[in-house]
Amino acid sequence: MQTISTNHVRGGTQGVYCHDSAATGTPMTFSAFVPDGDGPFPVLWYLSGLTCTHANVTEKGEYRATCAEQGIIFIAPDTSPRGDDVPDDDAYDFGQGAGFYVDATEAPFAQHYQMRSYIETELPALIAAQFPVDMSRQGITGHSMGGHGALTIGLRNPDRFKSISAFAPICHPIDCPWGEKALGGYLGKDRNAWRDYDAVALIQDGARVDALRVDQGEADQFLDEQLKPDALRAACAEAGIDLSLGLHPSYDHSYYFISSFMADHVRWHAERLKS
């Protein structure tokens, strides 16, 4: 693991790191905020959205003061493999910057686009070895495509994650243009293979957790066509999952929205990670 930068800020150390990934076959970059103190600390994973890298939330997320206050490590990985030899697409919603947190099975993406394995297995092992974390206390959150990743990874691993939340997630990618393009391109035409990467479908197929938290701006330009929180609400109601769905007038899809509610999410996770 190579240290790219470290800065002391808000009662902790903000670092950016790079390592060679066996899962993706590429270098991968992530950021980590570690509060002052000896630890071990609970860890909150943050997955970013379309076109983003680790840097978006690191620079705009406004999480550090609350993470230091609550004693939580905050990890923000990249959204996809990158490099000259990594297949890409001219559109913003597919290819590099749009890995959708899947393990791709379709050529030419299967060689490098193994983001599920990277996020679920490889990166946690690295974090456990290199940082003062208590891996028995993990939470996960994310935004948009990363909200989709947080919900699906959390639902697939209920014994690992004590808390799951999302900002404006793609709740039902099987039934929206972003999801149909990405899941079809990475996984092929068999829509049954997509269900493992759809929060609504996972719940319909039996995935269970005690609670989920989602916050959504009502002025979000992607709300009706792409995000579909009502489908998640219906699935949770049917399954008996306690969904806290906060709808916020005037807020859009940007980091102005995320930063407005980030402290609330960190504290919500802290209550569950410390209990």
PDB file of C-alpha atoms in Angstrom:
ATOM      1  CA  MET A   1       0.000   0.000   0.000  1.00  0.00           C
ATOM      2  CA  GLN A   2       1.390   3.378  -1.057  1.00  0.00           C
ATOM      3  CA  THR A   3       0.576   6.557   0.863  1.00  0.00           C
ATOM      4  CA  ILE A   4      -0.286   9.351  -1.546  1.00  0.00           C
ATOM      5  CA  SER A   5      -1.038  12.013   1.066  1.00  0.00           C
ATOM      6  CA  THR A   6      -1.902  12.529   4.736  1.00  0.00           C
ATOM      7  CA  ASN A   7      -3.248  15.625   6.469  1.00  0.00           C
ATOM      8  CA  HIS A   8      -4.245  16.235  10.060  1.00  0.00           C
ATOM      9  CA  VAL A   9      -7.739  17.713  10.083  1.00  0.00           C
ATOM     10  CA  ARG A  10     -10.788  17.931  12.352  1.00  0.00           C
ATOM     11  CA  GLY A  11      -9.351  15.738  15.076  1.00  0.00           C
ATOM     12  CA  GLY A  12      -8.002  12.986  12.871  1.00  0.00           C
ATOM     13  CA  THR A  13      -5.853  12.085   9.884  1.00  0.00           C
ATOM     14  CA  GLN A  14      -7.180  12.181   6.321  1.00  0.00           C
ATOM     15  CA  GLY A  15      -5.156   9.939   4.071  1.00  0.00           C
ATOM     16  CA  VAL A  16      -5.253   8.912   0.431  1.00  0.00           C
ATOM     17  CA  TYR A  17      -3.714   5.560  -0.502  1.00  0.00           C
ATOM     18  CA  CYS A  18      -3.099   3.359  -3.553  1.00  0.00           C
ATOM     19  CA  HIS A  19      -2.507  -0.368  -3.881  1.00  0.00           C
ATOM     20  CA  ASP A  20      -2.378  -3.031  -6.578  1.00  0.00           C
ATOM     21  CA  SER A  21      -5.657  -4.929  -6.649  1.00  0.00           C
ATOM     22  CA  ALA A  22      -5.780  -8.637  -7.408  1.00  0.00           C
ATOM     23  CA  ALA A  23      -9.548  -8.399  -7.961  1.00  0.00           C
ATOM     24  CA  THR A  24      -9.442  -5.717 -10.658  1.00  0.00           C
ATOM     25  CA  GLY A  25      -5.901  -6.272 -11.927  1.00  0.00           C
ATOM     26  CA  THR A  26      -5.271  -2.523 -11.655  1.00  0.00           C
ATOM     27  CA  PRO A  27      -4.034  -0.004  -9.110  1.00  0.00           C
ATOM     28  CA  MET A  28      -6.909   1.167  -6.892  1.00  0.00           C
ATOM     29  CA  THR A  29      -7.089   4.361  -4.856  1.00  0.00           C
ATOM     30  CA  PHE A  30      -9.093   4.989  -1.689  1.00  0.00           C
ATOM     31  CA  SER A  31      -9.254   7.549   1.097  1.00  0.00           C
ATOM     32  CA  ALA A  32      -9.395   6.871   4.835  1.00  0.00           C
ATOM     33  CA  PHE A  33     -10.150   9.230   7.717  1.00  0.00           C
ATOM     34  CA  VAL A  34      -8.866   7.923  11.045  1.00  0.00           C
ATOM     35  CA  PRO A  35      -9.793   9.732  14.285  1.00  0.00           C
ATOM     36  CA  ASP A  36      -7.095  10.601  16.786  1.00  0.00           C
ATOM     37  CA  GLY A  37      -6.602   7.891  19.380  1.00  0.00           C
ATOM     38  CA  ASP A  38      -5.558   4.285  19.607  1.00  0.00           C
ATOM     39  CA  GLY A  39      -8.712   2.494  18.451  1.00  0.00           C
ATOM     40  CA  PRO A  40      -9.791   0.031  17.364  1.00  0.00           C
ATOM     41  CA  PHE A  41     -12.577   2.044  15.767  1.00  0.00           C
ATOM     42  CA  PRO A  42     -15.796   1.067  13.990  1.00  0.00           C
ATOM     43  CA  VAL A  43     -15.634   1.579  10.227  1.00  0.00           C
ATOM     44  CA  LEU A  44     -18.125   3.292   7.924  1.00  0.00           C
ATOM     45  CA  TRP A  45     -17.764   2.510   4.220  1.00  0.00           C
ATOM     46  CA  TYR A  46     -18.886   5.146   1.701  1.00  0.00           C
ATOM     47  CA  LEU A  47     -19.500   4.175  -1.944  1.00  0.00           C
ATOM     48  CA  SER A  48     -19.576   6.968  -4.516  1.00  0.00           C
ATOM     49  CA  GLY A  49     -21.798   7.546  -7.532  1.00  0.00           C
ATOM     50  CA  LEU A  50     -21.503   7.771 -11.302  1.00  0.00           C
ATOM     51  CA  THR A  51     -18.439   9.671 -12.631  1.00  0.00           C
ATOM     52  CA  CYS A  52     -16.976   9.942  -9.107  1.00  0.00           C
ATOM     53  CA  THR A  53     -13.728   8.816  -7.528  1.00  0.00           C
ATOM     54  CA  HIS A  54     -12.764   8.678  -3.856  1.00  0.00           C
ATOM     55  CA  ALA A  55     -12.064  12.406  -4.085  1.00  0.00           C
ATOM     56  CA  ASN A  56     -15.644  13.686  -4.374  1.00  0.00           C
ATOM     57  CA  VAL A  57     -16.785  12.751  -0.891  1.00  0.00           C
ATOM     58  CA  THR A  58     -13.303  13.293   0.557  1.00  0.00           C
ATOM     59  CA  GLU A  59     -13.355  16.916  -0.570  1.00  0.00           C
ATOM     60  CA  LYS A  60     -17.083  17.710  -0.303  1.00  0.00           C
ATOM     61  CA  GLY A  61     -18.685  15.246   2.100  1.00  0.00           C
ATOM     62  CA  GLU A  62     -18.180  17.136   5.395  1.00  0.00           C
ATOM     63  CA  TYR A  63     -17.975  13.937   7.449  1.00  0.00           C
ATOM     64  CA  ARG A  64     -14.703  14.404   9.316  1.00  0.00           C
ATOM     65  CA  ALA A  65     -15.833  16.433  12.341  1.00  0.00           C
ATOM     66  CA  THR A  66     -18.650  14.005  13.121  1.00  0.00           C
ATOM     67  CA  CYS A  67     -16.481  10.928  12.519  1.00  0.00           C
ATOM     68  CA  ALA A  68     -13.875  12.334  14.919  1.00  0.00           C
ATOM     69  CA  GLU A  69     -16.598  13.150  17.460  1.00  0.00           C
ATOM     70  CA  GLN A  70     -18.070   9.644  17.219  1.00  0.00           C
ATOM     71  CA  GLY A  71     -14.777   7.764  16.851  1.00  0.00           C
ATOM     72  CA  ILE A  72     -15.449   6.225  13.422  1.00  0.00           C
ATOM     73  CA  ILE A  73     -13.071   5.439  10.561  1.00  0.00           C
ATOM     74  CA  PHE A  74     -14.468   6.538   7.183  1.00  0.00           C
ATOM     75  CA  ILE A  75     -13.315   4.637   4.066  1.00  0.00           C
ATOM     76  CA  ALA A  76     -14.091   5.874   0.534  1.00  0.00           C
ATOM     77  CA  PRO A  77     -12.956   3.632  -2.371  1.00  0.00           C
ATOM     78  CA  ASP A  78     -13.038   4.407  -6.079  1.00  0.00           C
ATOM     79  CA  THR A  79     -16.047   3.480  -8.207  1.00  0.00           C
ATOM     80  CA  SER A  80     -14.337   1.334 -10.852  1.00  0.00           C
ATOM     81  CA  PRO A  81     -11.000   0.078 -12.176  1.00  0.00           C
ATOM     82  CA  ARG A  82      -9.077   2.629 -14.226  1.00  0.00           C
ATOM     83  CA  GLY A  83      -6.214   2.644 -16.706  1.00  0.00           C
ATOM     84  CA  ASP A  84      -5.342   2.732 -20.386  1.00  0.00           C
ATOM     85  CA  ASP A  85      -5.914  -1.026 -20.714  1.00  0.00           C
ATOM     86  CA  VAL A  86      -9.265  -1.008 -18.885  1.00  0.00           C
ATOM     87  CA  PRO A  87     -12.326  -1.101 -21.192  1.00  0.00           C
ATOM     88  CA  ASP A  88     -14.301   2.134 -21.159  1.00  0.00           C
ATOM     89  CA  ASP A  89     -17.300   3.772 -22.793  1.00  0.00           C
ATOM     90  CA  ASP A  90     -17.846   7.261 -24.158  1.00  0.00           C
ATOM     91  CA  ALA A  91     -20.961   7.723 -22.015  1.00  0.00           C
ATOM     92  CA  TYR A  92     -20.740   8.826 -18.383  1.00  0.00           C
ATOM     93  CA  ASP A  93     -23.007   6.025 -17.127  1.00  0.00           C
ATOM     94  CA  PHE A  94     -20.955   3.005 -18.225  1.00  0.00           C
ATOM     95  CA  GLY A  95     -17.320   1.963 -18.069  1.00  0.00           C
ATOM     96  CA  GLN A  96     -14.689   3.754 -16.000  1.00  0.00           C
ATOM     97  CA  GLY A  97     -16.355   5.735 -13.232  1.00  0.00           C
ATOM     98  CA  ALA A  98     -19.458   3.548 -13.487  1.00  0.00           C
ATOM     99  CA  GLY A  99     -18.539   0.109 -12.160  1.00  0.00           C
ATOM    100  CA  PHE A 100     -21.933  -0.362 -10.412  1.00  0.00           C
ATOM    101  CA  TYR A 101     -20.262  -2.537  -7.749  1.00  0.00           C
ATOM    102  CA  VAL A 102     -20.796  -5.741  -9.729  1.00  0.00           C
ATOM    103  CA  ASP A 103     -18.549  -8.639 -10.695  1.00  0.00           C
ATOM    104  CA  ALA A 104     -18.843  -8.423 -14.487  1.00  0.00           C
ATOM    105  CA  THR A 105     -19.237 -11.617 -16.479  1.00  0.00           C
ATOM    106  CA  GLU A 106     -19.345 -10.188 -20.005  1.00  0.00           C
ATOM    107  CA  ALA A 107     -16.343  -9.528 -22.243  1.00  0.00           C
ATOM    108  CA  PRO A 108     -14.415  -7.266 -22.332  1.00  0.00           C
ATOM    109  CA  PHE A 109     -15.405  -6.067 -18.838  1.00  0.00           C
ATOM    110  CA  ALA A 110     -15.051  -9.318 -16.882  1.00  0.00           C
ATOM    111  CA  GLN A 111     -11.254  -9.106 -16.711  1.00  0.00           C
ATOM    112  CA  HIS A 112     -11.154  -5.890 -14.642  1.00  0.00           C
ATOM    113  CA  TYR A 113     -14.669  -4.968 -13.494  1.00  0.00           C
ATOM    114  CA  GLN A 114     -14.750  -7.081 -10.341  1.00  0.00           C
ATOM    115  CA  MET A 115     -15.896  -4.364  -7.990  1.00  0.00           C
ATOM    116  CA  ARG A 116     -18.108  -6.603  -5.857  1.00  0.00           C
ATOM    117  CA  SER A 117     -15.150  -8.805  -4.980  1.00  0.00           C
ATOM    118  CA  TYR A 118     -12.973  -5.754  -4.430  1.00  0.00           C
ATOM    119  CA  ILE A 119     -15.407  -4.023  -2.051  1.00  0.00           C
ATOM    120  CA  GLU A 120     -16.709  -7.114  -0.262  1.00  0.00           C
ATOM    121  CA  THR A 121     -13.472  -9.069   0.131  1.00  0.00           C
ATOM    122  CA  GLU A 122     -10.166  -7.571  -0.974  1.00  0.00           C
ATOM    123  CA  LEU A 123     -10.340  -4.015   0.349  1.00  0.00           C
ATOM    124  CA  PRO A 124     -11.757  -5.016   3.777  1.00  0.00           C
ATOM    125  CA  ALA A 125      -8.836  -7.414   4.247  1.00  0.00           C
ATOM    126  CA  LEU A 126      -6.386  -4.624   3.420  1.00  0.00           C
ATOM    127  CA  ILE A 127      -8.112  -2.150   5.747  1.00  0.00           C
ATOM    128  CA  ALA A 128      -8.146  -4.712   8.571  1.00  0.00           C
ATOM    129  CA  ALA A 129      -4.403  -5.255   8.146  1.00  0.00           C
ATOM    130  CA  GLN A 130      -3.372  -1.604   7.829  1.00  0.00           C
ATOM    131  CA  PHE A 131      -5.721   0.457  10.026  1.00  0.00           C
ATOM    132  CA  PRO A 132      -6.938   0.320  13.671  1.00  0.00           C
ATOM    133  CA  VAL A 133     -10.410  -0.978  12.807  1.00  0.00           C
ATOM    134  CA  ASP A 134     -12.871  -3.167  14.670  1.00  0.00           C
ATOM    135  CA  MET A 135     -14.227  -5.266  11.801  1.00  0.00           C
ATOM    136  CA  SER A 136     -17.025  -6.595  14.006  1.00  0.00           C
ATOM    137  CA  ARG A 137     -18.558  -3.112  13.813  1.00  0.00           C
ATOM    138  CA  GLN A 138     -19.062  -2.112  10.164  1.00  0.00           C
ATOM    139  CA  GLY A 139     -21.592   0.174   8.526  1.00  0.00           C
ATOM    140  CA  ILE A 140     -22.053   1.066   4.872  1.00  0.00           C
ATOM    141  CA  THR A 141     -23.523   4.029   3.028  1.00  0.00           C
ATOM    142  CA  GLY A 142     -23.265   5.650  -0.392  1.00  0.00           C
ATOM    143  CA  HIS A 143     -24.742   8.020  -2.950  1.00  0.00           C
ATOM    144  CA  SER A 144     -26.723   7.286  -6.130  1.00  0.00           C
ATOM    145  CA  MET A 145     -24.895   4.395  -7.840  1.00  0.00           C
ATOM    146  CA  GLY A 146     -22.976   4.081  -4.564  1.00  0.00           C
ATOM    147  CA  GLY A 147     -26.255   4.053  -2.670  1.00  0.00           C
ATOM    148  CA  HIS A 148     -27.251   1.118  -4.857  1.00  0.00           C
ATOM    149  CA  GLY A 149     -23.939  -0.500  -3.942  1.00  0.00           C
ATOM    150  CA  ALA A 150     -24.398   0.149  -0.219  1.00  0.00           C
ATOM    151  CA  LEU A 151     -27.927  -1.257  -0.161  1.00  0.00           C
ATOM    152  CA  THR A 152     -27.116  -4.371  -2.169  1.00  0.00           C
ATOM    153  CA  ILE A 153     -23.831  -5.157  -0.416  1.00  0.00           C
ATOM    154  CA  GLY A 154     -25.479  -4.594   2.950  1.00  0.00           C
ATOM    155  CA  LEU A 155     -28.472  -6.773   2.088  1.00  0.00           C
ATOM    156  CA  ARG A 156     -26.215  -9.560   0.829  1.00  0.00           C
ATOM    157  CA  ASN A 157     -24.086  -9.425   3.992  1.00  0.00           C
ATOM    158  CA  PRO A 158     -26.454  -8.784   6.895  1.00  0.00           C
ATOM    159  CA  ASP A 159     -24.154 -10.469   9.418  1.00  0.00           C
ATOM    160  CA  ARG A 160     -21.276  -8.151   8.511  1.00  0.00           C
ATOM    161  CA  PHE A 161     -22.983  -4.763   8.448  1.00  0.00           C
ATOM    162  CA  LYS A 162     -24.718  -3.485  11.566  1.00  0.00           C
ATOM    163  CA  SER A 163     -26.023  -0.381   9.753  1.00  0.00           C
ATOM    164  CA  ILE A 164     -26.965   0.397   6.139  1.00  0.00           C
ATOM    165  CA  SER A 165     -27.947   3.766   4.699  1.00  0.00           C
ATOM    166  CA  ALA A 166     -27.933   5.629   1.404  1.00  0.00           C
ATOM    167  CA  PHE A 167     -28.262   9.076  -0.141  1.00  0.00           C
ATOM    168  CA  ALA A 168     -30.541   9.164  -3.224  1.00  0.00           C
ATOM    169  CA  PRO A 169     -29.791   5.520  -4.153  1.00  0.00           C
ATOM    170  CA  ILE A 170     -30.679   3.750  -7.379  1.00  0.00           C
ATOM    171  CA  CYS A 171     -33.149   1.512  -5.560  1.00  0.00           C
ATOM    172  CA  HIS A 172     -34.449  -0.662  -8.398  1.00  0.00           C
ATOM    173  CA  PRO A 173     -31.843  -0.760 -11.212  1.00  0.00           C
ATOM    174  CA  ILE A 174     -33.611  -3.628 -12.985  1.00  0.00           C
ATOM    175  CA  ASP A 175     -36.343  -1.099 -13.769  1.00  0.00           C
ATOM    176  CA  CYS A 176     -34.473   2.090 -14.709  1.00  0.00           C
ATOM    177  CA  PRO A 177     -32.345   3.210 -17.689  1.00  0.00           C
ATOM    178  CA  TRP A 178     -29.077   3.494 -15.765  1.00  0.00           C
ATOM    179  CA  GLY A 179     -29.452   0.027 -14.310  1.00  0.00           C
ATOM    180  CA  GLU A 180     -30.665  -1.689 -17.460  1.00  0.00           C
ATOM    181  CA  LYS A 181     -27.681  -0.341 -19.396  1.00  0.00           C
ATOM    182  CA  ALA A 182     -25.082  -1.182 -16.753  1.00  0.00           C
ATOM    183  CA  LEU A 183     -26.392  -4.559 -15.624  1.00  0.00           C
ATOM    184  CA  GLY A 184     -27.023  -5.659 -19.195  1.00  0.00           C
ATOM    185  CA  GLY A 185     -23.570  -4.561 -20.294  1.00  0.00           C
ATOM    186  CA  TYR A 186     -21.687  -6.099 -17.384  1.00  0.00           C
ATOM    187  CA  LEU A 187     -23.800  -9.212 -16.737  1.00  0.00           C
ATOM    188  CA  GLY A 188     -25.502 -10.077 -20.037  1.00  0.00           C
ATOM    189  CA  LYS A 189     -29.114 -10.454 -21.120  1.00  0.00           C
ATOM    190  CA  ASP A 190     -30.331 -12.865 -18.428  1.00  0.00           C
ATOM    191  CA  ARG A 191     -32.261 -10.536 -16.126  1.00  0.00           C
ATOM    192  CA  ASN A 192     -32.343 -13.166 -13.379  1.00  0.00           C
ATOM    193  CA  ALA A 193     -28.597 -12.637 -13.024  1.00  0.00           C
ATOM    194  CA  TRP A 194     -29.275  -8.969 -12.293  1.00  0.00           C
ATOM    195  CA  ARG A 195     -31.366  -9.598  -9.185  1.00  0.00           C
ATOM    196  CA  ASP A 196     -28.350  -9.980  -6.913  1.00  0.00           C
ATOM    197  CA  TYR A 197     -27.548  -6.333  -7.716  1.00  0.00           C
ATOM    198  CA  ASP A 198     -30.979  -4.811  -7.102  1.00  0.00           C
ATOM    199  CA  ALA A 199     -32.058  -3.851  -3.573  1.00  0.00           C
ATOM    200  CA  VAL A 200     -35.766  -4.251  -4.301  1.00  0.00           C
ATOM    201  CA  ALA A 201     -35.234  -7.655  -5.936  1.00  0.00           C
ATOM    202  CA  LEU A 202     -32.988  -8.850  -3.105  1.00  0.00           C
ATOM    203  CA  ILE A 203     -35.699  -8.022  -0.564  1.00  0.00           C
ATOM    204  CA  GLN A 204     -38.348  -9.670  -2.738  1.00  0.00           C
ATOM    205  CA  ASP A 205     -36.119 -12.750  -2.924  1.00  0.00           C
ATOM    206  CA  GLY A 206     -35.746 -12.989   0.848  1.00  0.00           C
ATOM    207  CA  ALA A 207     -32.899 -10.693   1.979  1.00  0.00           C
ATOM    208  CA  ARG A 208     -33.615  -9.306   5.448  1.00  0.00           C
ATOM    209  CA  VAL A 209     -32.103  -6.677   7.728  1.00  0.00           C
ATOM    210  CA  ASP A 210     -33.620  -4.926  10.723  1.00  0.00           C
ATOM    211  CA  ALA A 211     -33.479  -1.379   9.362  1.00  0.00           C
ATOM    212  CA  LEU A 212     -32.453   0.804   6.428  1.00  0.00           C
ATOM    213  CA  ARG A 213     -32.096   4.576   6.195  1.00  0.00           C
ATOM    214  CA  VAL A 214     -32.498   6.512   2.938  1.00  0.00           C
ATOM    215  CA  ASP A 215     -32.518  10.273   2.442  1.00  0.00           C
ATOM    216  CA  GLN A 216     -33.751  11.692  -0.856  1.00  0.00           C
ATOM    217  CA  GLY A 217     -34.075  15.217  -2.227  1.00  0.00           C
ATOM    218  CA  GLU A 218     -37.462  15.942  -3.739  1.00  0.00           C
ATOM    219  CA  ALA A 219     -35.902  18.330  -6.287  1.00  0.00           C
ATOM    220  CA  ASP A 220     -33.573  15.575  -7.509  1.00  0.00           C
ATOM    221  CA  GLN A 221     -33.636  15.572 -11.319  1.00  0.00           C
ATOM    222  CA  PHE A 222     -33.236  11.761 -11.377  1.00  0.00           C
ATOM    223  CA  LEU A 223     -35.879  10.937  -8.781  1.00  0.00           C
ATOM    224  CA  ASP A 224     -38.737   9.592 -10.892  1.00  0.00           C
ATOM    225  CA  GLU A 225     -36.912   7.941 -13.815  1.00  0.00           C
ATOM    226  CA  GLN A 226     -33.807   6.502 -12.161  1.00  0.00           C
ATOM    227  CA  LEU A 227     -34.002   6.290  -8.356  1.00  0.00           C
ATOM    228  CA  LYS A 228     -37.465   4.878  -7.519  1.00  0.00           C
ATOM    229  CA  PRO A 229     -37.538   5.069  -3.702  1.00  0.00           C
ATOM    230  CA  ASP A 230     -41.247   4.171  -3.718  1.00  0.00           C
ATOM    231  CA  ALA A 231     -40.331   0.694  -5.000  1.00  0.00           C
ATOM    232  CA  LEU A 232     -37.949   0.267  -2.082  1.00  0.00           C
ATOM    233  CA  ARG A 233     -40.584   1.503   0.356  1.00  0.00           C
ATOM    234  CA  ALA A 234     -43.105  -1.016  -0.956  1.00  0.00           C
ATOM    235  CA  ALA A 235     -40.616  -3.904  -0.795  1.00  0.00           C
ATOM    236  CA  CYS A 236     -39.587  -3.014   2.777  1.00  0.00           C
ATOM    237  CA  ALA A 237     -43.218  -2.715   3.880  1.00  0.00           C
ATOM    238  CA  GLU A 238     -43.996  -6.144   2.435  1.00  0.00           C
ATOM    239  CA  ALA A 239     -40.927  -7.677   4.097  1.00  0.00           C
ATOM    240  CA  GLY A 240     -41.317  -5.984   7.467  1.00  0.00           C
ATOM    241  CA  ILE A 241     -38.040  -4.053   7.191  1.00  0.00           C
ATOM    242  CA  ASP A 242     -37.947  -0.766   9.107  1.00  0.00           C
ATOM    243  CA  LEU A 243     -37.188   1.788   6.367  1.00  0.00           C
ATOM    244  CA  SER A 244     -36.564   5.377   7.405  1.00  0.00           C
ATOM    245  CA  LEU A 245     -37.178   7.262   4.140  1.00  0.00           C
ATOM    246  CA  GLY A 246     -36.539  10.976   4.503  1.00  0.00           C
ATOM    247  CA  LEU A 247     -37.866  13.130   1.657  1.00  0.00           C
ATOM    248  CA  HIS A 248     -36.437  16.639   1.636  1.00  0.00           C
ATOM    249  CA  PRO A 249     -38.033  19.501  -0.337  1.00  0.00           C
ATOM    250  CA  SER A 250     -35.752  21.682  -2.494  1.00  0.00           C
ATOM    251  CA  TYR A 251     -32.697  19.384  -2.294  1.00  0.00           C
ATOM    252  CA  ASP A 252     -31.183  18.024  -5.528  1.00  0.00           C
ATOM    253  CA  HIS A 253     -28.760  15.179  -6.353  1.00  0.00           C
ATOM    254  CA  SER A 254     -25.535  17.044  -5.608  1.00  0.00           C
ATOM    255  CA  TYR A 255     -23.027  17.065  -2.764  1.00  0.00           C
ATOM    256  CA  TYR A 256     -24.825  20.112  -1.376  1.00  0.00           C
ATOM    257  CA  PHE A 257     -27.571  17.610  -0.495  1.00  0.00           C
ATOM    258  CA  ILE A 258     -25.191  14.920   0.762  1.00  0.00           C
ATOM    259  CA  SER A 259     -23.192  17.299   2.951  1.00  0.00           C
ATOM    260  CA  SER A 260     -26.413  18.649   4.477  1.00  0.00           C
ATOM    261  CA  PHE A 261     -27.322  15.248   5.922  1.00  0.00           C
ATOM    262  CA  MET A 262     -23.935  13.538   6.250  1.00  0.00           C
ATOM    263  CA  ALA A 263     -23.574  14.288   9.963  1.00  0.00           C
ATOM    264  CA  ASP A 264     -27.042  12.835  10.604  1.00  0.00           C
ATOM    265  CA  HIS A 265     -26.066   9.639   8.793  1.00  0.00           C
ATOM    266  CA  VAL A 266     -22.751   9.308  10.647  1.00  0.00           C
ATOM    267  CA  ARG A 267     -24.519   9.680  13.998  1.00  0.00           C
ATOM    268  CA  TRP A 268     -27.219   7.205  12.913  1.00  0.00           C
ATOM    269  CA  HIS A 269     -24.530   4.677  12.074  1.00  0.00           C
ATOM    270  CA  ALA A 270     -22.645   5.428  15.297  1.00  0.00           C
ATOM    271  CA  GLU A 271     -25.707   4.579  17.414  1.00  0.00           C
ATOM    272  CA  ARG A 272     -25.856   1.150  15.798  1.00  0.00           C
ATOM    273  CA  LEU A 273     -22.142   0.473  15.599  1.00  0.00           C
ATOM    274  CA  LYS A 274     -21.605   1.255  19.292  1.00  0.00           C
ATOM    275  CA  SER A 275     -24.629  -0.623  20.623  1.00  0.00           C
TER     276      SER A 275
END
